[in-house]
Amino acid sequence: MAVIIYVTSDGGEFKIDELSQRLLVHFAIRGETSLEDSVGPVGAESQGEVIDRIESYLGPDAAGFVEITSRSQTFDGGTIDYYGLTDSGEDFIHNHIDDLAVPADLRDLSQRVSKLETELLNRTLADELRDKIDDLEYEVDSRISDLEDRLEDLESR
């Protein structure tokens, strides 16, 4: 997937690499999300990697595409930050939708769908072959039965 270089109105340049693109698409699809809930779907190694992308490439001090949208308290007194797209982040996605990398969970889903389609096609072909074999067995059994009846008739004469 190609890196997109984003140039801000004040001349700053930010590299929107594949992981950053997946993060943007993830936020666009899921809405505001915690870092913990973002790691797996975007294919990041850790929350630290996601934080680094936000701080260095996507956040308010960078391209300005992602921001903390809300905070919640944990039972132990800590806080969880939830991130989402800014208006300029939504505009960026809209303008680059064909170029953006999709989140890992969508890529995996696409691969699973392809695999299931292949399995279904194979299963359908196998079912058709079984039906044909059953039809042939029935036809052969009928012919054998007819021949046995004829043979009995001939023997009884």
mmCIF file of C-alpha atoms in Angstrom:
data_model
loop_
_atom_site.group_PDB
_atom_site.id
_atom_site.type_symbol
_atom_site.label_atom_id
_atom_site.label_comp_id
_atom_site.label_asym_id
_atom_site.label_seq_id
_atom_site.Cartn_x
_atom_site.Cartn_y
_atom_site.Cartn_z
ATOM 1 C CA MET A 1 0.000 0.000 0.000
ATOM 2 C CA ALA A 2 1.387 3.388 -0.933
ATOM 3 C CA VAL A 3 2.315 6.013 1.600
ATOM 4 C CA ILE A 4 0.278 9.194 1.250
ATOM 5 C CA ILE A 5 2.106 12.437 1.934
ATOM 6 C CA TYR A 6 -0.291 14.987 3.447
ATOM 7 C CA VAL A 7 0.705 18.623 3.263
ATOM 8 C CA THR A 8 -1.041 20.943 5.725
ATOM 9 C CA SER A 9 -2.038 24.502 4.919
ATOM 10 C CA ASP A 10 0.960 25.792 6.893
ATOM 11 C CA GLY A 11 3.365 23.659 4.828
ATOM 12 C CA GLY A 12 3.840 20.760 7.242
ATOM 13 C CA GLU A 13 4.231 17.343 5.659
ATOM 14 C CA PHE A 14 3.005 14.166 7.290
ATOM 15 C CA LYS A 15 3.558 10.619 6.117
ATOM 16 C CA ILE A 16 0.302 8.636 6.219
ATOM 17 C CA ASP A 17 1.702 5.100 6.059
ATOM 18 C CA GLU A 18 -0.309 1.874 5.863
ATOM 19 C CA LEU A 19 -0.847 1.530 9.626
ATOM 20 C CA SER A 20 -1.921 5.166 9.839
ATOM 21 C CA GLN A 21 -4.334 4.638 6.944
ATOM 22 C CA ARG A 22 -5.824 1.571 8.639
ATOM 23 C CA LEU A 23 -6.271 3.601 11.826
ATOM 24 C CA LEU A 24 -8.127 6.337 9.947
ATOM 25 C CA VAL A 25 -10.432 3.831 8.255
ATOM 26 C CA HIS A 26 -10.948 2.036 11.588
ATOM 27 C CA PHE A 27 -12.042 5.272 13.278
ATOM 28 C CA ALA A 28 -14.267 6.100 10.305
ATOM 29 C CA ILE A 29 -15.995 2.716 10.524
ATOM 30 C CA ARG A 30 -16.157 2.270 14.296
ATOM 31 C CA GLY A 31 -16.473 5.866 15.466
ATOM 32 C CA GLU A 32 -14.751 6.775 18.693
ATOM 33 C CA THR A 33 -12.654 3.903 19.965
ATOM 34 C CA SER A 34 -10.135 3.238 22.715
ATOM 35 C CA LEU A 35 -6.536 2.432 21.854
ATOM 36 C CA GLU A 36 -6.963 -1.048 23.335
ATOM 37 C CA ASP A 37 -9.865 -1.751 20.980
ATOM 38 C CA SER A 38 -7.896 -0.422 17.996
ATOM 39 C CA VAL A 39 -4.709 -2.494 18.210
ATOM 40 C CA GLY A 40 -5.983 -5.797 16.787
ATOM 41 C CA PRO A 41 -8.276 -4.523 14.036
ATOM 42 C CA VAL A 42 -5.581 -2.301 12.519
ATOM 43 C CA GLY A 43 -2.837 -4.924 12.792
ATOM 44 C CA ALA A 44 -0.676 -2.979 15.253
ATOM 45 C CA GLU A 45 1.807 -4.732 17.539
ATOM 46 C CA SER A 46 0.846 -2.753 20.651
ATOM 47 C CA GLN A 47 -1.001 0.248 22.034
ATOM 48 C CA GLY A 48 2.351 2.032 21.974
ATOM 49 C CA GLU A 49 2.533 1.654 18.204
ATOM 50 C CA VAL A 50 -0.976 3.117 17.870
ATOM 51 C CA ILE A 51 -0.140 6.015 20.213
ATOM 52 C CA ASP A 52 3.031 6.703 18.214
ATOM 53 C CA ARG A 53 1.055 6.882 14.949
ATOM 54 C CA ILE A 54 -1.500 9.209 16.474
ATOM 55 C CA GLU A 55 1.067 11.488 18.094
ATOM 56 C CA SER A 56 3.563 11.521 15.206
ATOM 57 C CA TYR A 57 1.320 11.319 12.143
ATOM 58 C CA LEU A 58 -2.397 11.755 12.818
ATOM 59 C CA GLY A 59 -3.042 13.687 16.030
ATOM 60 C CA PRO A 60 -3.512 17.369 16.849
ATOM 61 C CA ASP A 61 0.247 18.024 16.854
ATOM 62 C CA ALA A 62 0.617 16.303 13.478
ATOM 63 C CA ALA A 63 -1.848 16.114 10.557
ATOM 64 C CA GLY A 64 -4.793 16.843 12.858
ATOM 65 C CA PHE A 65 -6.952 13.929 11.644
ATOM 66 C CA VAL A 66 -7.483 12.222 15.013
ATOM 67 C CA GLU A 67 -8.276 13.598 18.449
ATOM 68 C CA ILE A 68 -9.368 12.436 21.882
ATOM 69 C CA THR A 69 -13.155 12.604 21.699
ATOM 70 C CA SER A 70 -13.995 11.492 25.238
ATOM 71 C CA ARG A 71 -12.609 9.985 28.444
ATOM 72 C CA SER A 72 -14.036 7.522 30.888
ATOM 73 C CA GLN A 73 -13.047 6.489 34.390
ATOM 74 C CA THR A 74 -11.942 2.944 35.144
ATOM 75 C CA PHE A 75 -12.828 1.138 38.375
ATOM 76 C CA ASP A 76 -9.304 1.616 39.691
ATOM 77 C CA GLY A 77 -9.399 5.395 39.184
ATOM 78 C CA GLY A 78 -7.570 5.498 35.859
ATOM 79 C CA THR A 79 -8.885 6.964 32.635
ATOM 80 C CA ILE A 80 -9.467 5.548 29.191
ATOM 81 C CA ASP A 81 -9.129 7.907 26.241
ATOM 82 C CA TYR A 82 -11.375 7.403 23.250
ATOM 83 C CA TYR A 83 -10.180 8.612 19.876
ATOM 84 C CA GLY A 84 -12.073 9.618 16.779
ATOM 85 C CA LEU A 85 -11.722 11.539 13.547
ATOM 86 C CA THR A 86 -11.701 15.289 13.312
ATOM 87 C CA ASP A 87 -13.553 17.031 10.490
ATOM 88 C CA SER A 88 -10.294 17.250 8.534
ATOM 89 C CA GLY A 89 -9.738 13.517 9.148
ATOM 90 C CA GLU A 90 -13.167 12.762 7.698
ATOM 91 C CA ASP A 91 -12.387 15.036 4.724
ATOM 92 C CA PHE A 92 -9.054 13.251 4.199
ATOM 93 C CA ILE A 93 -10.779 9.867 4.130
ATOM 94 C CA HIS A 94 -13.436 11.138 1.762
ATOM 95 C CA ASN A 95 -10.791 12.526 -0.607
ATOM 96 C CA HIS A 96 -8.517 9.456 -0.487
ATOM 97 C CA ILE A 97 -10.987 6.596 -0.016
ATOM 98 C CA ASP A 98 -9.722 4.633 -3.038
ATOM 99 C CA ASP A 99 -6.103 4.852 -1.874
ATOM 100 C CA LEU A 100 -6.483 3.936 1.793
ATOM 101 C CA ALA A 101 -5.503 0.616 3.340
ATOM 102 C CA VAL A 102 -8.393 -1.157 5.038
ATOM 103 C CA PRO A 103 -8.230 -2.333 8.657
ATOM 104 C CA ALA A 104 -6.820 -5.795 9.218
ATOM 105 C CA ASP A 105 -10.188 -7.125 10.345
ATOM 106 C CA LEU A 106 -11.752 -6.149 7.001
ATOM 107 C CA ARG A 107 -8.877 -7.710 5.080
ATOM 108 C CA ASP A 108 -9.246 -10.892 7.136
ATOM 109 C CA LEU A 109 -12.988 -10.844 6.547
ATOM 110 C CA SER A 110 -12.421 -10.533 2.801
ATOM 111 C CA GLN A 111 -10.010 -13.489 2.861
ATOM 112 C CA ARG A 112 -12.477 -15.569 4.902
ATOM 113 C CA VAL A 113 -15.305 -14.754 2.488
ATOM 114 C CA SER A 114 -13.133 -15.838 -0.452
ATOM 115 C CA LYS A 115 -12.223 -19.059 1.332
ATOM 116 C CA LEU A 116 -15.883 -19.751 2.178
ATOM 117 C CA GLU A 117 -16.907 -19.081 -1.425
ATOM 118 C CA THR A 118 -14.337 -21.632 -2.579
ATOM 119 C CA GLU A 119 -15.492 -24.152 0.037
ATOM 120 C CA LEU A 120 -19.115 -23.569 -0.924
ATOM 121 C CA LEU A 121 -18.317 -24.031 -4.603
ATOM 122 C CA ASN A 122 -16.416 -27.244 -3.798
ATOM 123 C CA ARG A 123 -19.258 -28.448 -1.568
ATOM 124 C CA THR A 124 -21.815 -27.621 -4.257
ATOM 125 C CA LEU A 125 -19.801 -29.524 -6.853
ATOM 126 C CA ALA A 126 -19.407 -32.455 -4.456
ATOM 127 C CA ASP A 127 -23.161 -32.450 -3.791
ATOM 128 C CA GLU A 128 -23.884 -32.420 -7.521
ATOM 129 C CA LEU A 129 -21.486 -35.331 -8.052
ATOM 130 C CA ARG A 130 -23.095 -37.274 -5.192
ATOM 131 C CA ASP A 131 -26.538 -36.678 -6.736
ATOM 132 C CA LYS A 132 -25.297 -37.919 -10.128
ATOM 133 C CA ILE A 133 -23.703 -40.983 -8.524
ATOM 134 C CA ASP A 134 -26.955 -41.699 -6.634
ATOM 135 C CA ASP A 135 -28.927 -41.396 -9.885
ATOM 136 C CA LEU A 136 -26.513 -43.747 -11.668
ATOM 137 C CA GLU A 137 -26.631 -46.241 -8.795
ATOM 138 C CA TYR A 138 -30.437 -46.208 -8.911
ATOM 139 C CA GLU A 139 -30.386 -46.717 -12.682
ATOM 140 C CA VAL A 140 -27.858 -49.567 -12.422
ATOM 141 C CA ASP A 141 -29.839 -51.196 -9.589
ATOM 142 C CA SER A 142 -33.030 -50.963 -11.691
ATOM 143 C CA ARG A 143 -31.331 -52.561 -14.681
ATOM 144 C CA ILE A 144 -29.853 -55.333 -12.540
ATOM 145 C CA SER A 145 -33.271 -55.993 -11.030
ATOM 146 C CA ASP A 146 -34.841 -56.136 -14.512
ATOM 147 C CA LEU A 147 -32.128 -58.529 -15.699
ATOM 148 C CA GLU A 148 -32.568 -60.750 -12.644
ATOM 149 C CA ASP A 149 -36.342 -60.881 -13.290
ATOM 150 C CA ARG A 150 -35.734 -61.840 -16.934
ATOM 151 C CA LEU A 151 -33.235 -64.475 -15.896
ATOM 152 C CA GLU A 152 -35.724 -66.001 -13.463
ATOM 153 C CA ASP A 153 -38.361 -66.048 -16.219
ATOM 154 C CA LEU A 154 -35.966 -67.825 -18.560
ATOM 155 C CA GLU A 155 -34.956 -70.351 -15.911
ATOM 156 C CA SER A 156 -38.553 -71.161 -15.058
ATOM 157 C CA ARG A 157 -39.399 -72.097 -18.672
#
